[in-house]
């Protein structure tokens, strides 16, 4: 197994536990540590390891670390695991991995050693110029994207608290917009404050914007919320943060689609917590594009 470590993930809060993570992996598997000091080197190291016939890849980091290497692993047939040491760890949650990175490393290593794998869907973003980006969790636009953008810039508080603060700071400036999209070939205009296209349930560590999403159903879950007054938007957002869907909340709409075209030029969008190029683009669910260890309650 090739192992790629991002010691800066999660602002380095778990850096001291990385030796124990590596020991837990090596106790079950022959491992090879990849060396990289930036995102570009990480991609090249992973691509080289795949070309040399590595049997699997373990990414020790967060959703952004996985997002980076996903650009060279999606559809390549090499199993990929993540050991969560990031800020949000949304993919690890969807895969049922333990939150503790050493426990997660043990679970991942045992699954790999036993050949216990499962397939998961991955979302592919295609631009008119032919460029392509893959993501594993949630694409967010509007309010959710602005929270992610502002939270990433804050230096205080640390960890998830900075996104809580960003959510409060960004809320007053949002009144919604109309999103021009095509859902599986059907044109639609969707007024919303929050707009998300999810392969997994969660975004930003605890914002369950797509609570019905499954990683192996061949569908993307589109969630729109609002537009509403600030108090109503805040109430709905708090329910989403806690994974609650209110039967009386008529402003929240959900669609299961295989393909969505977004045409709102200049729109700020994030996926896996990383900034994407703005629309126009098309997002397609590529069923079974990634093989992952089968662990936890979702395995």
PDB file of C-alpha atoms in Angstrom:
ATOM      1  CA  UNK A   1       0.000   0.000   0.000  1.00  0.00           C
ATOM      2  CA  UNK A   2       1.162   3.508  -0.808  1.00  0.00           C
ATOM      3  CA  UNK A   3       0.611   5.990   2.019  1.00  0.00           C
ATOM      4  CA  UNK A   4       0.356   9.732   1.431  1.00  0.00           C
ATOM      5  CA  UNK A   5       0.452  11.954   4.528  1.00  0.00           C
ATOM      6  CA  UNK A   6      -0.684  15.559   4.713  1.00  0.00           C
ATOM      7  CA  UNK A   7       0.661  16.597   8.111  1.00  0.00           C
ATOM      8  CA  UNK A   8      -0.823  20.101   7.676  1.00  0.00           C
ATOM      9  CA  UNK A   9      -4.404  18.811   7.392  1.00  0.00           C
ATOM     10  CA  UNK A  10      -6.729  20.162  10.055  1.00  0.00           C
ATOM     11  CA  UNK A  11      -4.226  22.921  10.851  1.00  0.00           C
ATOM     12  CA  UNK A  12      -1.815  20.207  11.994  1.00  0.00           C
ATOM     13  CA  UNK A  13      -3.821  19.332  15.111  1.00  0.00           C
ATOM     14  CA  UNK A  14      -3.340  15.580  14.525  1.00  0.00           C
ATOM     15  CA  UNK A  15       0.292  15.768  13.360  1.00  0.00           C
ATOM     16  CA  UNK A  16       1.548  14.241  16.596  1.00  0.00           C
ATOM     17  CA  UNK A  17      -0.539  11.124  16.011  1.00  0.00           C
ATOM     18  CA  UNK A  18       0.742  10.397  12.516  1.00  0.00           C
ATOM     19  CA  UNK A  19       3.535   8.023  13.687  1.00  0.00           C
ATOM     20  CA  UNK A  20       0.900   5.928  15.495  1.00  0.00           C
ATOM     21  CA  UNK A  21      -1.262   5.978  12.349  1.00  0.00           C
ATOM     22  CA  UNK A  22       1.637   4.729  10.234  1.00  0.00           C
ATOM     23  CA  UNK A  23       2.408   2.009  12.791  1.00  0.00           C
ATOM     24  CA  UNK A  24      -1.237   0.875  12.740  1.00  0.00           C
ATOM     25  CA  UNK A  25      -1.161   0.597   8.951  1.00  0.00           C
ATOM     26  CA  UNK A  26       2.199  -1.189   8.858  1.00  0.00           C
ATOM     27  CA  UNK A  27       1.032  -3.721  11.462  1.00  0.00           C
ATOM     28  CA  UNK A  28      -1.439  -5.124   8.905  1.00  0.00           C
ATOM     29  CA  UNK A  29       0.037  -4.223   5.517  1.00  0.00           C
ATOM     30  CA  UNK A  30       3.328  -3.725   3.722  1.00  0.00           C
ATOM     31  CA  UNK A  31       3.400   0.040   3.201  1.00  0.00           C
ATOM     32  CA  UNK A  32       5.375   2.527   1.152  1.00  0.00           C
ATOM     33  CA  UNK A  33       5.412   6.170   2.231  1.00  0.00           C
ATOM     34  CA  UNK A  34       5.069   8.690  -0.591  1.00  0.00           C
ATOM     35  CA  UNK A  35       6.940  11.982  -0.336  1.00  0.00           C
ATOM     36  CA  UNK A  36       5.295  15.260  -1.318  1.00  0.00           C
ATOM     37  CA  UNK A  37       5.516  18.842  -0.070  1.00  0.00           C
ATOM     38  CA  UNK A  38       2.647  20.366  -2.044  1.00  0.00           C
ATOM     39  CA  UNK A  39      -0.529  19.390  -3.912  1.00  0.00           C
ATOM     40  CA  UNK A  40       1.183  19.072  -7.279  1.00  0.00           C
ATOM     41  CA  UNK A  41       3.877  16.776  -5.922  1.00  0.00           C
ATOM     42  CA  UNK A  42       1.226  14.693  -4.170  1.00  0.00           C
ATOM     43  CA  UNK A  43      -0.634  14.101  -7.439  1.00  0.00           C
ATOM     44  CA  UNK A  44       2.543  13.205  -9.266  1.00  0.00           C
ATOM     45  CA  UNK A  45       3.657  10.818  -6.516  1.00  0.00           C
ATOM     46  CA  UNK A  46       0.282   9.074  -6.516  1.00  0.00           C
ATOM     47  CA  UNK A  47       0.176   8.829 -10.319  1.00  0.00           C
ATOM     48  CA  UNK A  48       3.697   7.353 -10.355  1.00  0.00           C
ATOM     49  CA  UNK A  49       2.780   4.823  -7.660  1.00  0.00           C
ATOM     50  CA  UNK A  50      -0.284   3.730  -9.653  1.00  0.00           C
ATOM     51  CA  UNK A  51       1.811   3.371 -12.822  1.00  0.00           C
ATOM     52  CA  UNK A  52       4.232   1.187 -10.850  1.00  0.00           C
ATOM     53  CA  UNK A  53       1.436  -1.151  -9.843  1.00  0.00           C
ATOM     54  CA  UNK A  54       0.699  -0.194  -6.243  1.00  0.00           C
ATOM     55  CA  UNK A  55      -2.220  -2.246  -4.883  1.00  0.00           C
ATOM     56  CA  UNK A  56      -3.896   0.577  -2.968  1.00  0.00           C
ATOM     57  CA  UNK A  57      -3.546   4.075  -1.569  1.00  0.00           C
ATOM     58  CA  UNK A  58      -4.113   5.408   1.943  1.00  0.00           C
ATOM     59  CA  UNK A  59      -4.486   9.180   2.298  1.00  0.00           C
ATOM     60  CA  UNK A  60      -3.802  10.462   5.806  1.00  0.00           C
ATOM     61  CA  UNK A  61      -5.478  13.858   5.794  1.00  0.00           C
ATOM     62  CA  UNK A  62      -8.820  15.567   5.303  1.00  0.00           C
ATOM     63  CA  UNK A  63     -11.388  15.958   2.546  1.00  0.00           C
ATOM     64  CA  UNK A  64      -9.127  18.397   0.712  1.00  0.00           C
ATOM     65  CA  UNK A  65      -6.261  15.904   0.734  1.00  0.00           C
ATOM     66  CA  UNK A  66      -8.507  13.222  -0.729  1.00  0.00           C
ATOM     67  CA  UNK A  67      -9.937  15.708  -3.247  1.00  0.00           C
ATOM     68  CA  UNK A  68      -6.443  16.420  -4.542  1.00  0.00           C
ATOM     69  CA  UNK A  69      -5.479  12.797  -5.184  1.00  0.00           C
ATOM     70  CA  UNK A  70      -8.961  11.951  -6.453  1.00  0.00           C
ATOM     71  CA  UNK A  71      -8.046  13.895  -9.588  1.00  0.00           C
ATOM     72  CA  UNK A  72      -5.561  11.127 -10.499  1.00  0.00           C
ATOM     73  CA  UNK A  73      -7.260   8.072  -8.926  1.00  0.00           C
ATOM     74  CA  UNK A  74     -10.909   8.306 -10.034  1.00  0.00           C
ATOM     75  CA  UNK A  75     -11.686   5.542 -12.478  1.00  0.00           C
ATOM     76  CA  UNK A  76      -8.176   4.052 -12.263  1.00  0.00           C
ATOM     77  CA  UNK A  77      -9.260   0.913 -10.379  1.00  0.00           C
ATOM     78  CA  UNK A  78      -6.875   1.412  -7.441  1.00  0.00           C
ATOM     79  CA  UNK A  79      -8.581   1.194  -4.009  1.00  0.00           C
ATOM     80  CA  UNK A  80      -8.310   4.399  -1.990  1.00  0.00           C
ATOM     81  CA  UNK A  81      -8.789   4.924   1.746  1.00  0.00           C
ATOM     82  CA  UNK A  82      -8.767   8.044   3.884  1.00  0.00           C
ATOM     83  CA  UNK A  83      -7.585   8.230   7.484  1.00  0.00           C
ATOM     84  CA  UNK A  84      -9.292  11.356   8.870  1.00  0.00           C
ATOM     85  CA  UNK A  85      -6.977  14.033  10.245  1.00  0.00           C
ATOM     86  CA  UNK A  86      -8.656  17.053   8.639  1.00  0.00           C
ATOM     87  CA  UNK A  87     -11.034  19.720   9.898  1.00  0.00           C
ATOM     88  CA  UNK A  88     -14.347  18.374   8.592  1.00  0.00           C
ATOM     89  CA  UNK A  89     -13.712  14.729   7.563  1.00  0.00           C
ATOM     90  CA  UNK A  90     -17.046  14.455   5.750  1.00  0.00           C
ATOM     91  CA  UNK A  91     -16.061  11.515   3.559  1.00  0.00           C
ATOM     92  CA  UNK A  92     -14.779   9.520   6.514  1.00  0.00           C
ATOM     93  CA  UNK A  93     -18.148  10.055   8.192  1.00  0.00           C
ATOM     94  CA  UNK A  94     -20.006   8.761   5.143  1.00  0.00           C
ATOM     95  CA  UNK A  95     -17.767   5.689   5.009  1.00  0.00           C
ATOM     96  CA  UNK A  96     -18.461   4.907   8.664  1.00  0.00           C
ATOM     97  CA  UNK A  97     -14.849   5.336   9.753  1.00  0.00           C
ATOM     98  CA  UNK A  98     -13.968   6.005  13.402  1.00  0.00           C
ATOM     99  CA  UNK A  99     -13.280   9.664  14.128  1.00  0.00           C
ATOM    100  CA  UNK A 100     -10.029   8.798  15.874  1.00  0.00           C
ATOM    101  CA  UNK A 101      -7.313   8.565  13.205  1.00  0.00           C
ATOM    102  CA  UNK A 102      -5.460   5.625  14.795  1.00  0.00           C
ATOM    103  CA  UNK A 103      -8.686   3.632  15.136  1.00  0.00           C
ATOM    104  CA  UNK A 104      -9.548   4.542  11.540  1.00  0.00           C
ATOM    105  CA  UNK A 105      -6.110   3.408  10.365  1.00  0.00           C
ATOM    106  CA  UNK A 106      -6.606   0.035  12.047  1.00  0.00           C
ATOM    107  CA  UNK A 107     -10.050  -0.363  10.462  1.00  0.00           C
ATOM    108  CA  UNK A 108      -8.777   0.608   7.022  1.00  0.00           C
ATOM    109  CA  UNK A 109      -5.735  -1.670   7.248  1.00  0.00           C
ATOM    110  CA  UNK A 110      -7.792  -4.682   8.340  1.00  0.00           C
ATOM    111  CA  UNK A 111     -10.308  -4.138   5.554  1.00  0.00           C
ATOM    112  CA  UNK A 112      -7.538  -3.879   2.961  1.00  0.00           C
ATOM    113  CA  UNK A 113      -5.725  -6.940   4.355  1.00  0.00           C
ATOM    114  CA  UNK A 114      -8.938  -8.973   4.146  1.00  0.00           C
ATOM    115  CA  UNK A 115      -9.749  -7.698   0.659  1.00  0.00           C
ATOM    116  CA  UNK A 116     -12.974  -6.242   2.054  1.00  0.00           C
ATOM    117  CA  UNK A 117     -13.793  -3.470  -0.410  1.00  0.00           C
ATOM    118  CA  UNK A 118     -16.838  -1.670  -1.762  1.00  0.00           C
ATOM    119  CA  UNK A 119     -17.494   0.635  -4.695  1.00  0.00           C
ATOM    120  CA  UNK A 120     -18.610   4.227  -4.267  1.00  0.00           C
ATOM    121  CA  UNK A 121     -19.866   6.849  -6.680  1.00  0.00           C
ATOM    122  CA  UNK A 122     -17.858   9.962  -7.511  1.00  0.00           C
ATOM    123  CA  UNK A 123     -19.089  13.231  -9.017  1.00  0.00           C
ATOM    124  CA  UNK A 124     -17.423  14.518 -12.184  1.00  0.00           C
ATOM    125  CA  UNK A 125     -17.488  18.219 -13.081  1.00  0.00           C
ATOM    126  CA  UNK A 126     -16.994  18.930 -16.795  1.00  0.00           C
ATOM    127  CA  UNK A 127     -16.321  22.429 -18.142  1.00  0.00           C
ATOM    128  CA  UNK A 128     -16.961  23.655 -21.719  1.00  0.00           C
ATOM    129  CA  UNK A 129     -13.219  23.938 -22.390  1.00  0.00           C
ATOM    130  CA  UNK A 130     -12.739  20.209 -21.723  1.00  0.00           C
ATOM    131  CA  UNK A 131     -11.216  20.494 -18.244  1.00  0.00           C
ATOM    132  CA  UNK A 132     -12.524  18.158 -15.559  1.00  0.00           C
ATOM    133  CA  UNK A 133     -12.650  17.984 -11.760  1.00  0.00           C
ATOM    134  CA  UNK A 134     -13.810  15.149  -9.507  1.00  0.00           C
ATOM    135  CA  UNK A 135     -15.296  15.381  -6.034  1.00  0.00           C
ATOM    136  CA  UNK A 136     -16.405  12.832  -3.457  1.00  0.00           C
ATOM    137  CA  UNK A 137     -18.683  14.686  -1.016  1.00  0.00           C
ATOM    138  CA  UNK A 138     -20.730  17.837  -1.673  1.00  0.00           C
ATOM    139  CA  UNK A 139     -20.629  20.687  -4.159  1.00  0.00           C
ATOM    140  CA  UNK A 140     -21.928  23.839  -2.459  1.00  0.00           C
ATOM    141  CA  UNK A 141     -23.006  27.144  -3.972  1.00  0.00           C
ATOM    142  CA  UNK A 142     -24.540  30.295  -2.573  1.00  0.00           C
ATOM    143  CA  UNK A 143     -24.668  30.555   1.219  1.00  0.00           C
ATOM    144  CA  UNK A 144     -22.911  27.250   1.938  1.00  0.00           C
ATOM    145  CA  UNK A 145     -20.060  28.088  -0.444  1.00  0.00           C
ATOM    146  CA  UNK A 146     -19.625  31.525   1.101  1.00  0.00           C
ATOM    147  CA  UNK A 147     -19.491  29.975   4.581  1.00  0.00           C
ATOM    148  CA  UNK A 148     -16.787  27.588   3.359  1.00  0.00           C
ATOM    149  CA  UNK A 149     -14.859  30.423   1.716  1.00  0.00           C
ATOM    150  CA  UNK A 150     -15.043  32.717   4.751  1.00  0.00           C
ATOM    151  CA  UNK A 151     -14.382  29.911   7.228  1.00  0.00           C
ATOM    152  CA  UNK A 152     -11.229  28.995   5.345  1.00  0.00           C
ATOM    153  CA  UNK A 153      -9.964  32.569   5.727  1.00  0.00           C
ATOM    154  CA  UNK A 154     -10.633  32.868   9.456  1.00  0.00           C
ATOM    155  CA  UNK A 155      -7.697  32.254  11.774  1.00  0.00           C
ATOM    156  CA  UNK A 156      -9.832  32.236  14.897  1.00  0.00           C
ATOM    157  CA  UNK A 157     -11.439  30.216  16.320  1.00  0.00           C
ATOM    158  CA  UNK A 158      -9.659  26.988  15.376  1.00  0.00           C
ATOM    159  CA  UNK A 159     -11.249  23.873  13.958  1.00  0.00           C
ATOM    160  CA  UNK A 160     -14.959  23.594  13.226  1.00  0.00           C
ATOM    161  CA  UNK A 161     -15.815  26.623  15.363  1.00  0.00           C
ATOM    162  CA  UNK A 162     -14.540  28.932  12.658  1.00  0.00           C
ATOM    163  CA  UNK A 163     -17.214  27.619  10.266  1.00  0.00           C
ATOM    164  CA  UNK A 164     -19.894  28.172  12.932  1.00  0.00           C
ATOM    165  CA  UNK A 165     -18.724  31.783  13.163  1.00  0.00           C
ATOM    166  CA  UNK A 166     -18.582  32.099   9.368  1.00  0.00           C
ATOM    167  CA  UNK A 167     -22.184  30.832   9.127  1.00  0.00           C
ATOM    168  CA  UNK A 168     -23.349  33.609  11.453  1.00  0.00           C
ATOM    169  CA  UNK A 169     -21.263  36.306   9.746  1.00  0.00           C
ATOM    170  CA  UNK A 170     -22.392  35.379   6.224  1.00  0.00           C
ATOM    171  CA  UNK A 171     -26.094  34.904   6.926  1.00  0.00           C
ATOM    172  CA  UNK A 172     -27.253  38.568   6.984  1.00  0.00           C
ATOM    173  CA  UNK A 173     -25.953  39.278   3.481  1.00  0.00           C
ATOM    174  CA  UNK A 174     -27.860  36.456   1.805  1.00  0.00           C
ATOM    175  CA  UNK A 175     -31.377  36.781   0.392  1.00  0.00           C
ATOM    176  CA  UNK A 176     -31.127  34.141  -2.302  1.00  0.00           C
ATOM    177  CA  UNK A 177     -30.975  34.010  -6.073  1.00  0.00           C
ATOM    178  CA  UNK A 178     -32.512  32.007  -8.882  1.00  0.00           C
ATOM    179  CA  UNK A 179     -30.334  29.126 -10.091  1.00  0.00           C
ATOM    180  CA  UNK A 180     -30.640  28.195 -13.759  1.00  0.00           C
ATOM    181  CA  UNK A 181     -30.078  24.451 -14.098  1.00  0.00           C
ATOM    182  CA  UNK A 182     -31.003  21.369 -16.098  1.00  0.00           C
ATOM    183  CA  UNK A 183     -31.835  18.254 -14.057  1.00  0.00           C
ATOM    184  CA  UNK A 184     -31.453  15.050 -16.099  1.00  0.00           C
ATOM    185  CA  UNK A 185     -32.338  16.977 -19.245  1.00  0.00           C
ATOM    186  CA  UNK A 186     -35.219  18.961 -17.720  1.00  0.00           C
ATOM    187  CA  UNK A 187     -34.657  22.753 -17.475  1.00  0.00           C
ATOM    188  CA  UNK A 188     -35.479  24.334 -14.112  1.00  0.00           C
ATOM    189  CA  UNK A 189     -35.177  27.643 -12.301  1.00  0.00           C
ATOM    190  CA  UNK A 190     -34.698  27.150  -8.560  1.00  0.00           C
ATOM    191  CA  UNK A 191     -34.838  30.099  -6.141  1.00  0.00           C
ATOM    192  CA  UNK A 192     -32.567  29.414  -3.181  1.00  0.00           C
ATOM    193  CA  UNK A 193     -30.190  30.751  -0.555  1.00  0.00           C
ATOM    194  CA  UNK A 194     -28.411  27.429  -0.154  1.00  0.00           C
ATOM    195  CA  UNK A 195     -27.714  25.167  -3.142  1.00  0.00           C
ATOM    196  CA  UNK A 196     -25.912  21.837  -2.822  1.00  0.00           C
ATOM    197  CA  UNK A 197     -25.203  18.842  -5.056  1.00  0.00           C
ATOM    198  CA  UNK A 198     -24.280  15.962  -2.788  1.00  0.00           C
ATOM    199  CA  UNK A 199     -22.729  12.563  -3.293  1.00  0.00           C
ATOM    200  CA  UNK A 200     -22.591  12.241   0.511  1.00  0.00           C
ATOM    201  CA  UNK A 201     -24.828  13.531   3.285  1.00  0.00           C
ATOM    202  CA  UNK A 202     -22.611  16.051   4.987  1.00  0.00           C
ATOM    203  CA  UNK A 203     -20.726  19.258   4.235  1.00  0.00           C
ATOM    204  CA  UNK A 204     -18.565  21.388   6.515  1.00  0.00           C
ATOM    205  CA  UNK A 205     -18.248  18.828   9.294  1.00  0.00           C
ATOM    206  CA  UNK A 206     -21.849  18.820  10.477  1.00  0.00           C
ATOM    207  CA  UNK A 207     -24.109  20.510   7.908  1.00  0.00           C
ATOM    208  CA  UNK A 208     -26.279  17.633   6.686  1.00  0.00           C
ATOM    209  CA  UNK A 209     -27.412  19.366   3.511  1.00  0.00           C
ATOM    210  CA  UNK A 210     -28.175  16.087   1.696  1.00  0.00           C
ATOM    211  CA  UNK A 211     -29.401  13.744   4.452  1.00  0.00           C
ATOM    212  CA  UNK A 212     -30.757  11.141   2.025  1.00  0.00           C
ATOM    213  CA  UNK A 213     -27.586  10.845  -0.060  1.00  0.00           C
ATOM    214  CA  UNK A 214     -26.023   7.403  -0.508  1.00  0.00           C
ATOM    215  CA  UNK A 215     -22.541   6.907  -1.907  1.00  0.00           C
ATOM    216  CA  UNK A 216     -23.480   3.908  -4.040  1.00  0.00           C
ATOM    217  CA  UNK A 217     -26.959   4.633  -5.463  1.00  0.00           C
ATOM    218  CA  UNK A 218     -25.823   6.119  -8.784  1.00  0.00           C
ATOM    219  CA  UNK A 219     -27.478   9.451  -7.949  1.00  0.00           C
ATOM    220  CA  UNK A 220     -26.542  12.937  -6.811  1.00  0.00           C
ATOM    221  CA  UNK A 221     -28.814  14.607  -4.267  1.00  0.00           C
ATOM    222  CA  UNK A 222     -29.640  18.237  -5.094  1.00  0.00           C
ATOM    223  CA  UNK A 223     -30.820  20.314  -2.116  1.00  0.00           C
ATOM    224  CA  UNK A 224     -32.129  23.875  -2.333  1.00  0.00           C
ATOM    225  CA  UNK A 225     -33.210  25.935   0.649  1.00  0.00           C
ATOM    226  CA  UNK A 226     -34.983  29.309   0.707  1.00  0.00           C
ATOM    227  CA  UNK A 227     -35.058  32.110  -0.112  1.00  0.00           C
ATOM    228  CA  UNK A 228     -36.516  33.193   3.207  1.00  0.00           C
ATOM    229  CA  UNK A 229     -36.249  35.890   5.830  1.00  0.00           C
ATOM    230  CA  UNK A 230     -33.045  35.849   7.875  1.00  0.00           C
ATOM    231  CA  UNK A 231     -34.750  34.244  10.935  1.00  0.00           C
ATOM    232  CA  UNK A 232     -36.385  31.552   8.786  1.00  0.00           C
ATOM    233  CA  UNK A 233     -33.119  30.847   6.961  1.00  0.00           C
ATOM    234  CA  UNK A 234     -31.257  30.622  10.255  1.00  0.00           C
ATOM    235  CA  UNK A 235     -33.846  28.196  11.644  1.00  0.00           C
ATOM    236  CA  UNK A 236     -33.636  25.949   8.603  1.00  0.00           C
ATOM    237  CA  UNK A 237     -29.844  26.112   8.609  1.00  0.00           C
ATOM    238  CA  UNK A 238     -29.718  25.059  12.262  1.00  0.00           C
ATOM    239  CA  UNK A 239     -31.981  22.101  11.463  1.00  0.00           C
ATOM    240  CA  UNK A 240     -29.682  21.119   8.605  1.00  0.00           C
ATOM    241  CA  UNK A 241     -26.689  21.377  10.938  1.00  0.00           C
ATOM    242  CA  UNK A 242     -28.381  18.778  13.132  1.00  0.00           C
ATOM    243  CA  UNK A 243     -29.575  16.525  10.302  1.00  0.00           C
ATOM    244  CA  UNK A 244     -33.238  17.412  10.944  1.00  0.00           C
ATOM    245  CA  UNK A 245     -35.805  17.838   8.207  1.00  0.00           C
ATOM    246  CA  UNK A 246     -38.974  19.651   9.214  1.00  0.00           C
ATOM    247  CA  UNK A 247     -42.207  18.569   7.520  1.00  0.00           C
ATOM    248  CA  UNK A 248     -43.384  22.189   7.700  1.00  0.00           C
ATOM    249  CA  UNK A 249     -40.280  23.597   6.028  1.00  0.00           C
ATOM    250  CA  UNK A 250     -41.672  24.148   2.558  1.00  0.00           C
ATOM    251  CA  UNK A 251     -38.609  26.124   1.436  1.00  0.00           C
ATOM    252  CA  UNK A 252     -36.359  23.034   1.303  1.00  0.00           C
ATOM    253  CA  UNK A 253     -36.530  20.982  -1.899  1.00  0.00           C
ATOM    254  CA  UNK A 254     -34.597  17.845  -2.851  1.00  0.00           C
ATOM    255  CA  UNK A 255     -34.029  16.075  -6.161  1.00  0.00           C
ATOM    256  CA  UNK A 256     -32.187  12.857  -6.999  1.00  0.00           C
ATOM    257  CA  UNK A 257     -30.433  13.187 -10.362  1.00  0.00           C
ATOM    258  CA  UNK A 258     -27.704  11.544 -12.413  1.00  0.00           C
ATOM    259  CA  UNK A 259     -26.677  14.759 -14.148  1.00  0.00           C
ATOM    260  CA  UNK A 260     -27.095  18.469 -13.495  1.00  0.00           C
ATOM    261  CA  UNK A 261     -26.070  21.343 -15.736  1.00  0.00           C
ATOM    262  CA  UNK A 262     -25.363  24.663 -14.001  1.00  0.00           C
ATOM    263  CA  UNK A 263     -25.207  27.825 -16.087  1.00  0.00           C
ATOM    264  CA  UNK A 264     -24.853  30.681 -13.577  1.00  0.00           C
ATOM    265  CA  UNK A 265     -21.563  32.237 -14.704  1.00  0.00           C
ATOM    266  CA  UNK A 266     -19.314  33.594 -11.965  1.00  0.00           C
ATOM    267  CA  UNK A 267     -21.033  31.703  -9.155  1.00  0.00           C
ATOM    268  CA  UNK A 268     -18.775  30.817  -6.197  1.00  0.00           C
ATOM    269  CA  UNK A 269     -18.688  27.029  -5.772  1.00  0.00           C
ATOM    270  CA  UNK A 270     -16.819  24.674  -3.450  1.00  0.00           C
ATOM    271  CA  UNK A 271     -16.556  20.878  -3.497  1.00  0.00           C
ATOM    272  CA  UNK A 272     -14.889  18.724  -0.832  1.00  0.00           C
ATOM    273  CA  UNK A 273     -14.233  22.079   0.850  1.00  0.00           C
ATOM    274  CA  UNK A 274     -12.042  23.201  -2.071  1.00  0.00           C
ATOM    275  CA  UNK A 275     -12.754  26.099  -4.437  1.00  0.00           C
ATOM    276  CA  UNK A 276     -13.890  25.124  -7.925  1.00  0.00           C
ATOM    277  CA  UNK A 277     -13.928  27.113 -11.122  1.00  0.00           C
ATOM    278  CA  UNK A 278     -17.313  28.827 -11.596  1.00  0.00           C
ATOM    279  CA  UNK A 279     -20.119  27.604 -13.892  1.00  0.00           C
ATOM    280  CA  UNK A 280     -21.076  26.905 -16.561  1.00  0.00           C
ATOM    281  CA  UNK A 281     -20.355  23.229 -15.983  1.00  0.00           C
ATOM    282  CA  UNK A 282     -22.042  19.843 -15.862  1.00  0.00           C
ATOM    283  CA  UNK A 283     -21.941  17.545 -12.837  1.00  0.00           C
ATOM    284  CA  UNK A 284     -22.378  13.818 -13.493  1.00  0.00           C
ATOM    285  CA  UNK A 285     -22.594  10.950 -11.037  1.00  0.00           C
ATOM    286  CA  UNK A 286     -20.097   8.284 -12.131  1.00  0.00           C
ATOM    287  CA  UNK A 287     -21.305   5.114 -10.450  1.00  0.00           C
ATOM    288  CA  UNK A 288     -18.640   2.925  -8.847  1.00  0.00           C
ATOM    289  CA  UNK A 289     -15.764   5.164  -9.922  1.00  0.00           C
ATOM    290  CA  UNK A 290     -13.822   4.531  -6.716  1.00  0.00           C
ATOM    291  CA  UNK A 291     -13.113   1.434  -4.614  1.00  0.00           C
ATOM    292  CA  UNK A 292     -12.854   1.989  -0.838  1.00  0.00           C
ATOM    293  CA  UNK A 293     -12.446  -0.217   2.253  1.00  0.00           C
ATOM    294  CA  UNK A 294     -15.704  -1.616   3.555  1.00  0.00           C
ATOM    295  CA  UNK A 295     -15.850  -0.658   7.220  1.00  0.00           C
ATOM    296  CA  UNK A 296     -18.210   0.760   9.828  1.00  0.00           C
ATOM    297  CA  UNK A 297     -21.972   1.022   9.980  1.00  0.00           C
ATOM    298  CA  UNK A 298     -22.212   2.252   6.375  1.00  0.00           C
ATOM    299  CA  UNK A 299     -20.203  -0.727   5.125  1.00  0.00           C
TER     300      UNK A 299
END
